CSV table of C-alpha atoms in Angstrom, one decimal:
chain,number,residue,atom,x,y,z
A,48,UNK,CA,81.6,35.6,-50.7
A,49,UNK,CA,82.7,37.9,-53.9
A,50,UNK,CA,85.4,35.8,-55.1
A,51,UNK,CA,83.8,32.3,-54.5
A,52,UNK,CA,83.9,31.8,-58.1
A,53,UNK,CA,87.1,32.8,-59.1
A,54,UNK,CA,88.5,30.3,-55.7
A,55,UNK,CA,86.2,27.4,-57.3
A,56,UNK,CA,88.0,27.9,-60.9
A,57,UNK,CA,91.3,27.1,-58.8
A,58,UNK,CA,90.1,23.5,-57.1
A,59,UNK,CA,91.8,20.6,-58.2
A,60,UNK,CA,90.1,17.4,-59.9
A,61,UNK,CA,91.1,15.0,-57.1
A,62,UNK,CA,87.8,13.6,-55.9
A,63,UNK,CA,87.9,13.5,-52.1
A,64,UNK,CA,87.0,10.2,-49.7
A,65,UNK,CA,84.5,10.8,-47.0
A,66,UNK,CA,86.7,11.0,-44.2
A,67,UNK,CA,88.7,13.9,-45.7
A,68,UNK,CA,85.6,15.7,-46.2
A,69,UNK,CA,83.8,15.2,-42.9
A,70,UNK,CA,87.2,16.5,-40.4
A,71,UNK,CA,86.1,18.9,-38.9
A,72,UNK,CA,82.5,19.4,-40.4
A,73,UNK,CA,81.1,19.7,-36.7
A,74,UNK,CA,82.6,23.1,-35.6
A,75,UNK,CA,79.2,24.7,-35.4
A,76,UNK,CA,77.2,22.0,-34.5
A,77,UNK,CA,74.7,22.6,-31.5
A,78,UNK,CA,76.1,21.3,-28.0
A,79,UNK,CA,75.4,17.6,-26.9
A,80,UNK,CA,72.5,17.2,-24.8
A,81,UNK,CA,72.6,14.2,-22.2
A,82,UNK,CA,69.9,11.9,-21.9
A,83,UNK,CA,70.9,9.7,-19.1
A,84,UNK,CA,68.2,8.1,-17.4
A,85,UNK,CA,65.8,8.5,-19.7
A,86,UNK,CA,63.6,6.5,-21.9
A,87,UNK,CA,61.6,6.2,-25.2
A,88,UNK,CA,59.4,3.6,-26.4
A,89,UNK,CA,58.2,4.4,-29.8
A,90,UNK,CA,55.2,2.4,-31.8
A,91,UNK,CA,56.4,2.7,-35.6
A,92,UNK,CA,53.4,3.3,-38.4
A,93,UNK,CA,54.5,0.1,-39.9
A,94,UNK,CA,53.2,-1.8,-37.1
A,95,UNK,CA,56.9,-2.1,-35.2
A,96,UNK,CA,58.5,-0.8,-32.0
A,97,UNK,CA,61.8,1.1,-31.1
A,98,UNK,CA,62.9,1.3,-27.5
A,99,UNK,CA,66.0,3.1,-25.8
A,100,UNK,CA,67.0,3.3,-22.9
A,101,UNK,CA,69.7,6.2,-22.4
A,102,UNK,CA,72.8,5.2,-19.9
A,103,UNK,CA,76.2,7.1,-18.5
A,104,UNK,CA,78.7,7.2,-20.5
A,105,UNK,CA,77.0,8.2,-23.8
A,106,UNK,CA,75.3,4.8,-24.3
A,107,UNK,CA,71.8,3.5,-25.1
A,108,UNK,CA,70.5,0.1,-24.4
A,109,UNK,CA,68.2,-0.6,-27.5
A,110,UNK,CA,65.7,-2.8,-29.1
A,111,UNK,CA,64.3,-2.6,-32.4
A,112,UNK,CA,60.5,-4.9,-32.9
A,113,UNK,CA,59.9,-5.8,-36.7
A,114,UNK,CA,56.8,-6.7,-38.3
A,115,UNK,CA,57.8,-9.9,-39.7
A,116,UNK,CA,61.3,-10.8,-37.8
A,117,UNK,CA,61.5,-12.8,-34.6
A,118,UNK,CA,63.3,-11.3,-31.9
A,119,UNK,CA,64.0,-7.6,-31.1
A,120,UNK,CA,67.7,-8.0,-30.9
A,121,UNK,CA,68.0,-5.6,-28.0
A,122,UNK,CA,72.1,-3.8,-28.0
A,123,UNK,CA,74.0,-1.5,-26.2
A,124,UNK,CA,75.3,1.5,-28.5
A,125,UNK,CA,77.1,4.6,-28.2
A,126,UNK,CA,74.3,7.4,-29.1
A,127,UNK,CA,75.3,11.1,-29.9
A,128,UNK,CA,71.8,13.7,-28.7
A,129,UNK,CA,71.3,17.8,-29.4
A,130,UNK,CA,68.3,19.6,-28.8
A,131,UNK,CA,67.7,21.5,-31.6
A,132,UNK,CA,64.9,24.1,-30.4
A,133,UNK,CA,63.2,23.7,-27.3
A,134,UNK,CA,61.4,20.0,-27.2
A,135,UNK,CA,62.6,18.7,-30.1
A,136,UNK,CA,65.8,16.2,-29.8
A,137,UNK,CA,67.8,14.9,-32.7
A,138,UNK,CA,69.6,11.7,-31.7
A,139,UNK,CA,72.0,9.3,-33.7
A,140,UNK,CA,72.9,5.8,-32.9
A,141,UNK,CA,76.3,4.8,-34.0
A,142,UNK,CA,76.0,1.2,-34.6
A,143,UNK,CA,79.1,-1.0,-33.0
A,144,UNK,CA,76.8,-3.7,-32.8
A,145,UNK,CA,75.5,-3.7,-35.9
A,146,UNK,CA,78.3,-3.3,-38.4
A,147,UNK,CA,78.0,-0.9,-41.3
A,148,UNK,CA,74.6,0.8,-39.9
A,149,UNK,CA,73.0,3.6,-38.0
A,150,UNK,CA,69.8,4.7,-36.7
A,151,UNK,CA,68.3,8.1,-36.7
A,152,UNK,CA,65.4,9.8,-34.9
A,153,UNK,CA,63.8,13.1,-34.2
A,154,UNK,CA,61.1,13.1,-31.0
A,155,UNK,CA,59.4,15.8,-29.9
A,156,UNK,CA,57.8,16.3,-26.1
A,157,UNK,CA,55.2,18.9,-27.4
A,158,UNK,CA,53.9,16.5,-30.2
A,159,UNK,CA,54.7,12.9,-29.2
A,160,UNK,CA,55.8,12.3,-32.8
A,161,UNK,CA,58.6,11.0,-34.0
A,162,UNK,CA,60.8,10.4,-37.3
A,163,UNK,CA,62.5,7.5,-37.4
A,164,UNK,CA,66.0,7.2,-39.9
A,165,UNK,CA,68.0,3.7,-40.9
A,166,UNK,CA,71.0,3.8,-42.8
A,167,UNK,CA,73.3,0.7,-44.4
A,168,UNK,CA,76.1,0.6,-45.8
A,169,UNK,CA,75.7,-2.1,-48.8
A,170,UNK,CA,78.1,-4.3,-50.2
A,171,UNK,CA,79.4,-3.6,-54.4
A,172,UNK,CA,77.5,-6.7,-55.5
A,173,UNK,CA,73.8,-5.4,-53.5
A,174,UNK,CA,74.8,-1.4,-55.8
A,175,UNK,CA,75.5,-2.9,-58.7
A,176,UNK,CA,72.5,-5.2,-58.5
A,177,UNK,CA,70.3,-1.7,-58.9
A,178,UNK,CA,72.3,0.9,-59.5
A,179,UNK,CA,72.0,3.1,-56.6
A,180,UNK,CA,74.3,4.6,-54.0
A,181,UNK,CA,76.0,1.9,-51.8
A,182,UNK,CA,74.6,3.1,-48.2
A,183,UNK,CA,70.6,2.7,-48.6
A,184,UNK,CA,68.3,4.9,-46.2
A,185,UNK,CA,64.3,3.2,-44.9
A,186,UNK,CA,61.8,5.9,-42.7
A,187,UNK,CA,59.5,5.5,-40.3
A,188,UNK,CA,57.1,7.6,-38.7
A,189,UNK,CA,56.6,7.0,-35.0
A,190,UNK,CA,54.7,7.7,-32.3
A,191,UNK,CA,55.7,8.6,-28.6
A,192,UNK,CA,53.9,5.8,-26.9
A,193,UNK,CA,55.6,6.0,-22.9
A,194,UNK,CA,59.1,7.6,-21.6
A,195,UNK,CA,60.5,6.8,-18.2
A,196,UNK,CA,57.5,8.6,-16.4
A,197,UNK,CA,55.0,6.1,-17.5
A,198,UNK,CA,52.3,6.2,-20.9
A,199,UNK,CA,52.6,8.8,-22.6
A,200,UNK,CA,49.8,11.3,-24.1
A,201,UNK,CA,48.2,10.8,-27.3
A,202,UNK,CA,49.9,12.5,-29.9
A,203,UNK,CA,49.5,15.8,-31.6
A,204,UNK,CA,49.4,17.9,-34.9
A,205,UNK,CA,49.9,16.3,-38.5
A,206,UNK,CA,52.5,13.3,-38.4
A,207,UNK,CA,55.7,13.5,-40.3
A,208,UNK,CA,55.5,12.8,-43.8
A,209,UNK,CA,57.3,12.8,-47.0
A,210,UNK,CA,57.4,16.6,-48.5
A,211,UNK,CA,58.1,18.7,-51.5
A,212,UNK,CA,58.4,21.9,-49.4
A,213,UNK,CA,62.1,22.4,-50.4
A,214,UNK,CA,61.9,22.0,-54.3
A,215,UNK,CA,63.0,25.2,-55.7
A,216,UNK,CA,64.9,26.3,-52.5
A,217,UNK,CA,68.5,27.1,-52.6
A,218,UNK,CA,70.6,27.4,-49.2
A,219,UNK,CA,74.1,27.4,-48.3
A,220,UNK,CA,75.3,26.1,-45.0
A,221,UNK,CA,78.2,27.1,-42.9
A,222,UNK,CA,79.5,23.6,-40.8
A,223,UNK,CA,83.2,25.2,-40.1
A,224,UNK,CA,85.4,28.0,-41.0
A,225,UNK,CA,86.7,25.7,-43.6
A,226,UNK,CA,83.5,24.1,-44.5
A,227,UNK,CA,80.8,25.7,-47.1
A,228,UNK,CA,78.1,24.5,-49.4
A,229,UNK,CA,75.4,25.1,-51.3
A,230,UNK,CA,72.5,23.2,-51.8
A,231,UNK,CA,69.4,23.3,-54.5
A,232,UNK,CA,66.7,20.9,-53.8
A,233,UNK,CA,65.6,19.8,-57.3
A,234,UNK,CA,63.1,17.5,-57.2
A,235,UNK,CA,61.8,15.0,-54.1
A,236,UNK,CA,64.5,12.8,-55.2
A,237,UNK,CA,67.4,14.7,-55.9
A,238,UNK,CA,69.2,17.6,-55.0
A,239,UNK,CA,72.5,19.4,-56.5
A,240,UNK,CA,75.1,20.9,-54.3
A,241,UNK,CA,78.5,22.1,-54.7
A,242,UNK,CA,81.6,23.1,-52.3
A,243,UNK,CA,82.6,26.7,-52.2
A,244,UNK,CA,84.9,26.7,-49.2
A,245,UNK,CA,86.8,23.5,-48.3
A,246,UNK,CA,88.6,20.1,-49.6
A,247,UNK,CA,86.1,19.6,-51.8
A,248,UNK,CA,85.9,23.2,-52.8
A,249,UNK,CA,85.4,23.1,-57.0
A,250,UNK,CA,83.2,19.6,-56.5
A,251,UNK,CA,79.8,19.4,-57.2
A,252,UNK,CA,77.4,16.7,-58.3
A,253,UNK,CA,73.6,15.4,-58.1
A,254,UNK,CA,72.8,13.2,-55.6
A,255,UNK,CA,69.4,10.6,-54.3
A,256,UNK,CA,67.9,12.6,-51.3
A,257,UNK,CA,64.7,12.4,-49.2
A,258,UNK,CA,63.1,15.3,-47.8
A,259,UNK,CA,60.2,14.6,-44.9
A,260,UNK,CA,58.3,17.5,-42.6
A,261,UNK,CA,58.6,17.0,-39.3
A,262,UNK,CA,56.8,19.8,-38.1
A,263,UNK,CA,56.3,23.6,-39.1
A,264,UNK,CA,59.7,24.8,-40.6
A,265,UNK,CA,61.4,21.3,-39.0
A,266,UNK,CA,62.8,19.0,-42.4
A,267,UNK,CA,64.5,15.7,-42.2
A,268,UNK,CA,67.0,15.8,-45.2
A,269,UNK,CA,68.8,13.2,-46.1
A,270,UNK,CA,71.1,12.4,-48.9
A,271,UNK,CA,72.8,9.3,-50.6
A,272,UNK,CA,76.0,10.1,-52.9
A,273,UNK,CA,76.9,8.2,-55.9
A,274,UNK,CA,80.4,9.1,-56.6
A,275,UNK,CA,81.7,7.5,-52.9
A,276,UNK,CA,79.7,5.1,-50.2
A,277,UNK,CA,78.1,7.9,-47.8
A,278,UNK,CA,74.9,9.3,-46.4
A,279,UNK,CA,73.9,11.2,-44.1
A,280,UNK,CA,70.8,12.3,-42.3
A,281,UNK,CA,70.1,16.1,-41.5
A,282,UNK,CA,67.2,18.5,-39.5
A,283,UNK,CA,67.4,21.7,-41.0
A,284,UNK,CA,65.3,24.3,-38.9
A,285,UNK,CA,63.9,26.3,-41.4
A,286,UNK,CA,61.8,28.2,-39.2
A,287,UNK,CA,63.1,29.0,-35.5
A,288,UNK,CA,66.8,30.3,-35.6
A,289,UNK,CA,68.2,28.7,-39.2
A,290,UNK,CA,70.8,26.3,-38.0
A,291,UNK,CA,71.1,22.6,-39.1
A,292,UNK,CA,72.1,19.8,-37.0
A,293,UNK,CA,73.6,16.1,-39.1
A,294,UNK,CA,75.5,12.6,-39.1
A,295,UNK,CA,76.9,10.9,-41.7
A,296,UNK,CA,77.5,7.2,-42.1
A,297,UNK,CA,80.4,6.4,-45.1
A,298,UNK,CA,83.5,4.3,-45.8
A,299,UNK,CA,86.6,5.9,-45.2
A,300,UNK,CA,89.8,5.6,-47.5
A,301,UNK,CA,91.1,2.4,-46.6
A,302,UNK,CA,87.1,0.6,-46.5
A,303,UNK,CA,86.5,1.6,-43.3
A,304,UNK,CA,82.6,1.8,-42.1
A,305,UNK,CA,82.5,5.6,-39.9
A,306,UNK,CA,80.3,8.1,-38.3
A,307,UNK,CA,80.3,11.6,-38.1
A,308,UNK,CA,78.6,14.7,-36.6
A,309,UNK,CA,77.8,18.0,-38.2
A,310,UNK,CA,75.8,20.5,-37.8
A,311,UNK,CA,76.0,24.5,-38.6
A,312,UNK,CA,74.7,27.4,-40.0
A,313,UNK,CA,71.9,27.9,-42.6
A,314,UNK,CA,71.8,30.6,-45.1
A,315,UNK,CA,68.9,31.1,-47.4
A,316,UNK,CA,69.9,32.1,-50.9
A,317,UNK,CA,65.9,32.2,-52.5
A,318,UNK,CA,63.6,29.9,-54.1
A,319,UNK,CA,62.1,29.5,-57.1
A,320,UNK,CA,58.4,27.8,-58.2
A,321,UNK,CA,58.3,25.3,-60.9
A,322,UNK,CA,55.2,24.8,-62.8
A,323,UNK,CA,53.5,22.3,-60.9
A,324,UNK,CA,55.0,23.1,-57.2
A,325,UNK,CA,53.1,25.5,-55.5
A,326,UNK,CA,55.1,28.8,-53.9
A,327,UNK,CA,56.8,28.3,-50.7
């Protein structure tokens, strides 16, 4: 990586849409799991329910209970699954049903837990109202309440929560042989990153992101861009072997609403301890 910066002098000013960015970004992504016949139902802590039921053909049948909304309007969706250490499963919903969203979640069969991640793509008028990124990101904690064995146990360890764990860190990840970035986790807001390898190789900004633990070395990161109308929703294992696993809901060139997967490698650069953060 000795002549990163003299490469990142060279980039052009062209800012790059989402699409162009994200081809290819899965090249060391984890392999799909399958997760026909089985089934989740999950109790969320804000009083609602989420249950899938995983099919052939890379489709779940879904239904999502809200505190305050009649109905559960129950879809079919195509789902996208990896296991990314041994229990845990990260899988994405790509919404066809619901246009312009996704859903997110993170289960695991030691714990029962479960992180639960909802991303929208908003229209101009709902960003401009407030001023933040177009596609808007809710969580949910969860519980593991029965699968398609029957109840399941009560759950176990500390539930996922929001964290500041990562404030001070700086990592760069390796998606593709064409894709590299590095990432400083700023504040439990924001984060900076920059491209050192790639389309967007030169680019750079400061972005809304949300950092939760899921369990020990296990973060949900997710970030919200300003500049174009993306997100995306990562699990960064920290702690077992250092890879990353991601999707990314945007707008493509032309206006387009599209998913992606990513995933890669993850390599730690240091950390530093602000003032009122304690060492990690």
């Amino acid at each position: 990586m000795a002549d990163i910066s003299e490469r990142l002098d060279a980039a052009g000013d062209e800012w790059r849409s989402y699409d162009e960015f994200a081809d290819g970004i899965d090249a060391y992504r984890l392999p799909p799991l399958d997760l026909a016949g089985r089934r989740l139902e999950l109790a969320l802590d804000d009083g609602g329910s989420l249950t899938l039921d995983f099919g052939d053909g890379g489709s779940a049948h879904w239904s999502w209970s809200q505190p305050g909304v009649t109905g559960s309007s129950p879809a079919t969706d195509p789902y996208d699954a990896v296991q990314v250490r041994p229990g845990v499963v990260f899988v994405n919903l790509e919404l066809m049903s619901r246009e312009s969203e996704a859903v997110t979640l993170v289960w695991s069969t030691a714990t029962n837990r479960a992180l639960v991640a909802h991303s929208r793509i908003r229209s101009v008028e709902e960003s401009a109202a407030d001023g933040e990124p177009r596609v808007t990101q809710s969580f949910r904690a969860a519980v593991l309440t029965a699968t398609e064995s029957g109840p399941a146990s009560a759950p176990r360890g500390d539930a996922p929560a929001p964290s500041r764990d990562l404030i001070g860190r700086r990592n760069v990840y390796r998606y593709s042989p064409d894709h590299l970035y590095e990432h400083t986790y700023m504040s439990s807001e924001r984060y900076m990153w920059q491209c050192l390898q790639g389309v967007q190789r030169g680019h750079g900004d400061v972005d809304r992101s949300t950092v939760w633990r899921f369990d020990h070395g296990l973060y949900l990161f997710c970030f919200r861009e300003f500049k174009i109308a993306v997100a995306s929703v990562w699990l960064h294992d920290l702690g077992y072997e250092l890879r990353t696993t991601g999707v990314f809901l945007g707008l493509t060139a032309e206006g387009r609403a599209e998913h992606s997967r990513a995933g890669g490698h993850i390599y730690p650069l240091g950390a530093v301890a602000y003032p009122d953060v304690q060492p990690v």
